[in-house]
PDB file of C-alpha atoms in Angstrom:
ATOM      1  CA  UNK A   1     -24.562  27.247  -4.395  1.00  0.00           C
ATOM      2  CA  UNK A   2     -28.148  27.368  -5.646  1.00  0.00           C
ATOM      3  CA  UNK A   3     -28.235  23.737  -6.737  1.00  0.00           C
ATOM      4  CA  UNK A   4     -31.911  22.636  -6.671  1.00  0.00           C
ATOM      5  CA  UNK A   5     -30.792  19.059  -6.002  1.00  0.00           C
ATOM      6  CA  UNK A   6     -29.259  20.110  -2.698  1.00  0.00           C
ATOM      7  CA  UNK A   7     -25.663  20.055  -1.397  1.00  0.00           C
ATOM      8  CA  UNK A   8     -23.019  18.358  -3.521  1.00  0.00           C
ATOM      9  CA  UNK A   9     -19.371  17.444  -3.177  1.00  0.00           C
ATOM     10  CA  UNK A  10     -17.002  18.891  -5.782  1.00  0.00           C
ATOM     11  CA  UNK A  11     -13.854  16.838  -6.311  1.00  0.00           C
ATOM     12  CA  UNK A  12     -10.806  17.046  -8.529  1.00  0.00           C
ATOM     13  CA  UNK A  13     -11.027  15.098 -11.772  1.00  0.00           C
ATOM     14  CA  UNK A  14      -7.883  12.985 -11.998  1.00  0.00           C
ATOM     15  CA  UNK A  15      -7.071  11.754 -15.473  1.00  0.00           C
ATOM     16  CA  UNK A  16      -4.956   8.632 -15.318  1.00  0.00           C
ATOM     17  CA  UNK A  17      -4.971   4.864 -14.843  1.00  0.00           C
ATOM     18  CA  UNK A  18      -5.022   3.159 -11.477  1.00  0.00           C
ATOM     19  CA  UNK A  19      -2.104   0.954 -10.543  1.00  0.00           C
ATOM     20  CA  UNK A  20      -4.291  -2.151 -10.387  1.00  0.00           C
ATOM     21  CA  UNK A  21      -5.109  -1.757 -14.091  1.00  0.00           C
ATOM     22  CA  UNK A  22      -1.481  -1.119 -15.042  1.00  0.00           C
ATOM     23  CA  UNK A  23      -0.368  -4.204 -13.152  1.00  0.00           C
ATOM     24  CA  UNK A  24      -3.017  -6.329 -14.870  1.00  0.00           C
ATOM     25  CA  UNK A  25      -1.625  -5.198 -18.219  1.00  0.00           C
ATOM     26  CA  UNK A  26       2.022  -5.919 -17.430  1.00  0.00           C
ATOM     27  CA  UNK A  27       1.790  -8.926 -15.085  1.00  0.00           C
ATOM     28  CA  UNK A  28       4.570  -7.476 -12.929  1.00  0.00           C
ATOM     29  CA  UNK A  29       6.844  -4.437 -12.992  1.00  0.00           C
ATOM     30  CA  UNK A  30      10.578  -3.851 -13.055  1.00  0.00           C
ATOM     31  CA  UNK A  31      12.330  -2.863  -9.826  1.00  0.00           C
ATOM     32  CA  UNK A  32      13.219   0.492 -11.392  1.00  0.00           C
ATOM     33  CA  UNK A  33       9.591   1.327 -12.086  1.00  0.00           C
ATOM     34  CA  UNK A  34       8.495   0.056  -8.692  1.00  0.00           C
ATOM     35  CA  UNK A  35      11.171   2.223  -7.095  1.00  0.00           C
ATOM     36  CA  UNK A  36       9.898   5.342  -8.868  1.00  0.00           C
ATOM     37  CA  UNK A  37       6.246   4.695  -8.052  1.00  0.00           C
ATOM     38  CA  UNK A  38       6.693   3.637  -4.425  1.00  0.00           C
ATOM     39  CA  UNK A  39       9.277   6.330  -3.764  1.00  0.00           C
ATOM     40  CA  UNK A  40       6.732   8.958  -4.776  1.00  0.00           C
ATOM     41  CA  UNK A  41       4.020   7.204  -2.781  1.00  0.00           C
ATOM     42  CA  UNK A  42       6.245   7.436   0.292  1.00  0.00           C
ATOM     43  CA  UNK A  43       6.456  11.216  -0.137  1.00  0.00           C
ATOM     44  CA  UNK A  44       2.660  11.450  -0.165  1.00  0.00           C
ATOM     45  CA  UNK A  45       2.313   9.168   2.851  1.00  0.00           C
ATOM     46  CA  UNK A  46       4.897  11.107   4.843  1.00  0.00           C
ATOM     47  CA  UNK A  47       2.965  14.318   4.221  1.00  0.00           C
ATOM     48  CA  UNK A  48      -0.216  12.644   5.503  1.00  0.00           C
ATOM     49  CA  UNK A  49       1.529  11.024   8.456  1.00  0.00           C
ATOM     50  CA  UNK A  50       3.089  14.363   9.424  1.00  0.00           C
ATOM     51  CA  UNK A  51      -0.497  15.571   9.855  1.00  0.00           C
ATOM     52  CA  UNK A  52      -1.300  12.472  11.953  1.00  0.00           C
ATOM     53  CA  UNK A  53      -3.454  10.995   9.172  1.00  0.00           C
ATOM     54  CA  UNK A  54      -3.218   7.313   8.293  1.00  0.00           C
ATOM     55  CA  UNK A  55      -4.864   5.998   5.128  1.00  0.00           C
ATOM     56  CA  UNK A  56      -5.759   2.430   6.304  1.00  0.00           C
ATOM     57  CA  UNK A  57      -6.791   1.155   2.858  1.00  0.00           C
ATOM     58  CA  UNK A  58      -3.767   1.468   0.584  1.00  0.00           C
ATOM     59  CA  UNK A  59      -3.948  -0.800  -2.470  1.00  0.00           C
ATOM     60  CA  UNK A  60      -3.210  -0.499  -6.207  1.00  0.00           C
ATOM     61  CA  UNK A  61      -6.842   0.353  -6.969  1.00  0.00           C
ATOM     62  CA  UNK A  62      -6.460   3.473  -4.787  1.00  0.00           C
ATOM     63  CA  UNK A  63      -3.276   4.683  -6.492  1.00  0.00           C
ATOM     64  CA  UNK A  64      -3.856   6.677  -9.671  1.00  0.00           C
ATOM     65  CA  UNK A  65      -0.923   6.932 -12.063  1.00  0.00           C
ATOM     66  CA  UNK A  66      -0.835  10.159 -14.056  1.00  0.00           C
ATOM     67  CA  UNK A  67       0.890   9.999 -17.468  1.00  0.00           C
ATOM     68  CA  UNK A  68       1.348   6.211 -17.220  1.00  0.00           C
ATOM     69  CA  UNK A  69       4.034   4.457 -19.241  1.00  0.00           C
ATOM     70  CA  UNK A  70       5.999   7.681 -19.689  1.00  0.00           C
ATOM     71  CA  UNK A  71       8.992   9.217 -17.878  1.00  0.00           C
ATOM     72  CA  UNK A  72       6.501  11.679 -16.351  1.00  0.00           C
ATOM     73  CA  UNK A  73       4.600   9.057 -14.314  1.00  0.00           C
ATOM     74  CA  UNK A  74       3.216  10.535 -11.098  1.00  0.00           C
ATOM     75  CA  UNK A  75       1.200   9.033  -8.231  1.00  0.00           C
ATOM     76  CA  UNK A  76      -2.058  10.340  -6.797  1.00  0.00           C
ATOM     77  CA  UNK A  77      -3.309   8.645  -3.633  1.00  0.00           C
ATOM     78  CA  UNK A  78      -7.070   8.223  -3.839  1.00  0.00           C
ATOM     79  CA  UNK A  79      -9.940   7.272  -1.541  1.00  0.00           C
ATOM     80  CA  UNK A  80      -9.196   8.531   1.932  1.00  0.00           C
ATOM     81  CA  UNK A  81     -12.645   7.259   2.896  1.00  0.00           C
ATOM     82  CA  UNK A  82     -11.195   4.985   5.588  1.00  0.00           C
ATOM     83  CA  UNK A  83      -8.504   7.434   6.662  1.00  0.00           C
ATOM     84  CA  UNK A  84      -8.203   8.110  10.366  1.00  0.00           C
ATOM     85  CA  UNK A  85      -6.946  11.112  12.257  1.00  0.00           C
ATOM     86  CA  UNK A  86      -4.764   9.688  15.011  1.00  0.00           C
ATOM     87  CA  UNK A  87      -6.048  10.296  18.541  1.00  0.00           C
ATOM     88  CA  UNK A  88      -9.588  10.839  17.244  1.00  0.00           C
ATOM     89  CA  UNK A  89     -12.530   8.555  17.973  1.00  0.00           C
ATOM     90  CA  UNK A  90     -12.708   5.666  15.494  1.00  0.00           C
ATOM     91  CA  UNK A  91     -16.245   5.144  14.243  1.00  0.00           C
ATOM     92  CA  UNK A  92     -15.473   2.842  11.328  1.00  0.00           C
ATOM     93  CA  UNK A  93     -16.168  -0.882  11.794  1.00  0.00           C
ATOM     94  CA  UNK A  94     -16.588  -2.183   8.256  1.00  0.00           C
ATOM     95  CA  UNK A  95     -14.115  -4.101   6.131  1.00  0.00           C
ATOM     96  CA  UNK A  96     -14.038  -2.964   2.512  1.00  0.00           C
ATOM     97  CA  UNK A  97     -15.542  -5.546   0.104  1.00  0.00           C
ATOM     98  CA  UNK A  98     -16.304  -8.139   2.806  1.00  0.00           C
ATOM     99  CA  UNK A  99     -18.890  -8.939   5.441  1.00  0.00           C
ATOM    100  CA  UNK A 100     -16.292  -9.174   8.219  1.00  0.00           C
ATOM    101  CA  UNK A 101     -16.978  -6.432  10.749  1.00  0.00           C
ATOM    102  CA  UNK A 102     -14.061  -6.530  13.193  1.00  0.00           C
ATOM    103  CA  UNK A 103     -11.503  -4.560  11.201  1.00  0.00           C
ATOM    104  CA  UNK A 104     -11.111  -1.824   8.627  1.00  0.00           C
ATOM    105  CA  UNK A 105      -9.315  -2.358   5.333  1.00  0.00           C
ATOM    106  CA  UNK A 106      -9.134  -4.595   2.271  1.00  0.00           C
ATOM    107  CA  UNK A 107      -8.264  -8.255   3.029  1.00  0.00           C
ATOM    108  CA  UNK A 108      -5.307  -8.573   0.666  1.00  0.00           C
ATOM    109  CA  UNK A 109      -3.589  -5.486   2.087  1.00  0.00           C
ATOM    110  CA  UNK A 110      -4.710  -5.303   5.720  1.00  0.00           C
ATOM    111  CA  UNK A 111      -2.063  -5.210   8.433  1.00  0.00           C
ATOM    112  CA  UNK A 112      -2.056  -7.728  11.310  1.00  0.00           C
ATOM    113  CA  UNK A 113      -2.852  -5.170  13.995  1.00  0.00           C
ATOM    114  CA  UNK A 114      -6.002  -4.166  12.102  1.00  0.00           C
ATOM    115  CA  UNK A 115      -7.052  -7.801  12.049  1.00  0.00           C
ATOM    116  CA  UNK A 116      -6.454  -8.085  15.776  1.00  0.00           C
ATOM    117  CA  UNK A 117      -8.550  -4.971  16.388  1.00  0.00           C
ATOM    118  CA  UNK A 118      -5.597  -3.142  17.919  1.00  0.00           C
ATOM    119  CA  UNK A 119      -4.793   0.527  17.638  1.00  0.00           C
ATOM    120  CA  UNK A 120      -3.108   1.222  14.296  1.00  0.00           C
ATOM    121  CA  UNK A 121      -0.572   3.935  13.539  1.00  0.00           C
ATOM    122  CA  UNK A 122       1.342   4.994  10.421  1.00  0.00           C
ATOM    123  CA  UNK A 123       3.267   1.693  10.376  1.00  0.00           C
ATOM    124  CA  UNK A 124       0.059  -0.020   9.257  1.00  0.00           C
ATOM    125  CA  UNK A 125       0.319   1.977   6.033  1.00  0.00           C
ATOM    126  CA  UNK A 126       3.970   0.854   5.748  1.00  0.00           C
ATOM    127  CA  UNK A 127       2.772  -2.765   5.885  1.00  0.00           C
ATOM    128  CA  UNK A 128       0.275  -2.135   3.077  1.00  0.00           C
ATOM    129  CA  UNK A 129       3.030  -0.558   0.983  1.00  0.00           C
ATOM    130  CA  UNK A 130       5.037  -3.748   1.493  1.00  0.00           C
ATOM    131  CA  UNK A 131       2.141  -5.810   0.171  1.00  0.00           C
ATOM    132  CA  UNK A 132       1.863  -3.503  -2.840  1.00  0.00           C
ATOM    133  CA  UNK A 133       5.600  -3.752  -3.574  1.00  0.00           C
ATOM    134  CA  UNK A 134       5.476  -7.547  -3.341  1.00  0.00           C
ATOM    135  CA  UNK A 135       2.542  -7.605  -5.753  1.00  0.00           C
ATOM    136  CA  UNK A 136       4.151  -5.204  -8.235  1.00  0.00           C
ATOM    137  CA  UNK A 137       7.429  -7.156  -8.277  1.00  0.00           C
ATOM    138  CA  UNK A 138       5.886 -10.637  -8.534  1.00  0.00           C
ATOM    139  CA  UNK A 139       2.422 -10.204 -10.026  1.00  0.00           C
ATOM    140  CA  UNK A 140       0.793 -11.922  -7.036  1.00  0.00           C
ATOM    141  CA  UNK A 141      -0.220 -11.113  -3.492  1.00  0.00           C
ATOM    142  CA  UNK A 142       1.925 -12.405  -0.627  1.00  0.00           C
ATOM    143  CA  UNK A 143      -1.104 -13.605   1.347  1.00  0.00           C
ATOM    144  CA  UNK A 144      -3.904 -15.550  -0.314  1.00  0.00           C
ATOM    145  CA  UNK A 145      -6.824 -17.773   0.611  1.00  0.00           C
ATOM    146  CA  UNK A 146     -10.075 -19.240  -0.673  1.00  0.00           C
ATOM    147  CA  UNK A 147     -12.190 -16.695   1.233  1.00  0.00           C
ATOM    148  CA  UNK A 148     -11.682 -13.125   2.470  1.00  0.00           C
ATOM    149  CA  UNK A 149     -11.497 -14.441   6.033  1.00  0.00           C
ATOM    150  CA  UNK A 150      -8.791 -16.941   5.049  1.00  0.00           C
ATOM    151  CA  UNK A 151      -6.762 -14.112   3.503  1.00  0.00           C
ATOM    152  CA  UNK A 152      -7.147 -11.992   6.620  1.00  0.00           C
ATOM    153  CA  UNK A 153      -6.029 -14.848   8.871  1.00  0.00           C
ATOM    154  CA  UNK A 154      -3.050 -15.489   6.604  1.00  0.00           C
ATOM    155  CA  UNK A 155      -1.750 -12.018   7.446  1.00  0.00           C
ATOM    156  CA  UNK A 156      -1.735 -13.102  11.090  1.00  0.00           C
ATOM    157  CA  UNK A 157      -0.336 -16.607  10.785  1.00  0.00           C
ATOM    158  CA  UNK A 158       1.729 -17.008   7.635  1.00  0.00           C
ATOM    159  CA  UNK A 159       5.044 -15.790   6.289  1.00  0.00           C
ATOM    160  CA  UNK A 160       4.938 -14.647   2.666  1.00  0.00           C
ATOM    161  CA  UNK A 161       6.643 -16.790   0.020  1.00  0.00           C
ATOM    162  CA  UNK A 162      10.168 -15.605  -0.715  1.00  0.00           C
ATOM    163  CA  UNK A 163      10.064 -12.682  -3.108  1.00  0.00           C
ATOM    164  CA  UNK A 164      13.081 -13.989  -5.022  1.00  0.00           C
ATOM    165  CA  UNK A 165      11.609 -17.489  -5.228  1.00  0.00           C
ATOM    166  CA  UNK A 166       8.619 -16.026  -7.070  1.00  0.00           C
ATOM    167  CA  UNK A 167      10.693 -13.598  -9.154  1.00  0.00           C
ATOM    168  CA  UNK A 168      14.427 -14.517  -9.268  1.00  0.00           C
ATOM    169  CA  UNK A 169      15.281 -11.268 -11.093  1.00  0.00           C
ATOM    170  CA  UNK A 170      14.661  -9.245  -7.919  1.00  0.00           C
ATOM    171  CA  UNK A 171      17.810  -8.547  -5.926  1.00  0.00           C
ATOM    172  CA  UNK A 172      18.323  -9.396  -2.236  1.00  0.00           C
ATOM    173  CA  UNK A 173      18.134  -5.727  -1.211  1.00  0.00           C
ATOM    174  CA  UNK A 174      14.590  -5.503  -2.527  1.00  0.00           C
ATOM    175  CA  UNK A 175      13.640  -8.683  -0.694  1.00  0.00           C
ATOM    176  CA  UNK A 176      15.012  -7.265   2.556  1.00  0.00           C
ATOM    177  CA  UNK A 177      12.996  -4.050   2.141  1.00  0.00           C
ATOM    178  CA  UNK A 178       9.760  -5.883   1.437  1.00  0.00           C
ATOM    179  CA  UNK A 179      10.275  -8.372   4.273  1.00  0.00           C
ATOM    180  CA  UNK A 180      10.809  -5.571   6.763  1.00  0.00           C
ATOM    181  CA  UNK A 181       7.626  -3.821   5.607  1.00  0.00           C
ATOM    182  CA  UNK A 182       5.712  -7.083   6.092  1.00  0.00           C
ATOM    183  CA  UNK A 183       6.898  -7.721   9.652  1.00  0.00           C
ATOM    184  CA  UNK A 184       3.988  -8.940  11.805  1.00  0.00           C
ATOM    185  CA  UNK A 185       4.835  -6.498  14.607  1.00  0.00           C
ATOM    186  CA  UNK A 186       4.756  -2.754  13.814  1.00  0.00           C
ATOM    187  CA  UNK A 187       7.960  -2.018  15.728  1.00  0.00           C
ATOM    188  CA  UNK A 188       9.914  -4.319  13.382  1.00  0.00           C
ATOM    189  CA  UNK A 189       8.897  -2.306  10.287  1.00  0.00           C
ATOM    190  CA  UNK A 190      10.368   0.905   8.958  1.00  0.00           C
ATOM    191  CA  UNK A 191       9.651   3.723  11.367  1.00  0.00           C
ATOM    192  CA  UNK A 192       8.473   6.186   8.734  1.00  0.00           C
ATOM    193  CA  UNK A 193       7.733   6.568   5.041  1.00  0.00           C
ATOM    194  CA  UNK A 194      10.912   8.638   4.720  1.00  0.00           C
ATOM    195  CA  UNK A 195      12.960   5.769   6.143  1.00  0.00           C
ATOM    196  CA  UNK A 196      11.269   3.356   3.737  1.00  0.00           C
ATOM    197  CA  UNK A 197      11.947   5.670   0.781  1.00  0.00           C
ATOM    198  CA  UNK A 198      15.651   5.766   1.691  1.00  0.00           C
ATOM    199  CA  UNK A 199      15.792   1.957   1.819  1.00  0.00           C
ATOM    200  CA  UNK A 200      14.047   1.736  -1.557  1.00  0.00           C
ATOM    201  CA  UNK A 201      16.546   4.187  -3.029  1.00  0.00           C
ATOM    202  CA  UNK A 202      19.431   2.085  -1.719  1.00  0.00           C
ATOM    203  CA  UNK A 203      17.921  -1.116  -3.126  1.00  0.00           C
ATOM    204  CA  UNK A 204      17.372   0.620  -6.440  1.00  0.00           C
ATOM    205  CA  UNK A 205      21.031   1.724  -6.594  1.00  0.00           C
ATOM    206  CA  UNK A 206      22.149  -1.827  -5.826  1.00  0.00           C
ATOM    207  CA  UNK A 207      19.980  -3.233  -8.620  1.00  0.00           C
ATOM    208  CA  UNK A 208      20.598  -0.687 -11.376  1.00  0.00           C
ATOM    209  CA  UNK A 209      23.956  -0.541 -13.196  1.00  0.00           C
ATOM    210  CA  UNK A 210      26.013   2.680 -12.681  1.00  0.00           C
TER     211      UNK A 210
END
């Protein structure tokens, strides 16, 4: 309280490894591991969405994995710096890591409605989760380009390459889940993180032996 340097922000120290680093090590992840990680992420997102908070910048670099590579793996969602309280005035106009100033988010994970400058709700986070799942299961992003702007426009114009064409070991149920998350129109996506978690659980059961 008597800090001579002035006010400071005290934050929790989270000891772990971010998902981006883990993915770089492994190349891609098994459906079982993806199911565990994304299922837990959905619980966190639902808690935020229940409070009318949307993250708007979900990506592996913002997901910290506690106790990685063990049965005790847990997910911490980091960097709510671009988070928005629904129905509040939006003052953010900067795209993370780019010079494009008409949307908020990271090009590889941004949802189409953000690109179009439309109002975004919790289904924008669902889209970003779909991108993350695609990347974890294949080791590559579904939308790419030679520049950040090209990537952003790809979210608007292009359909992602078939998940199973990139990784044939992934079952059709997983492909269906990811495709629905990546629907261009929000109303075609899962309606909530809870609904997405249930679909992931069903896909997981279909993939894993009894």
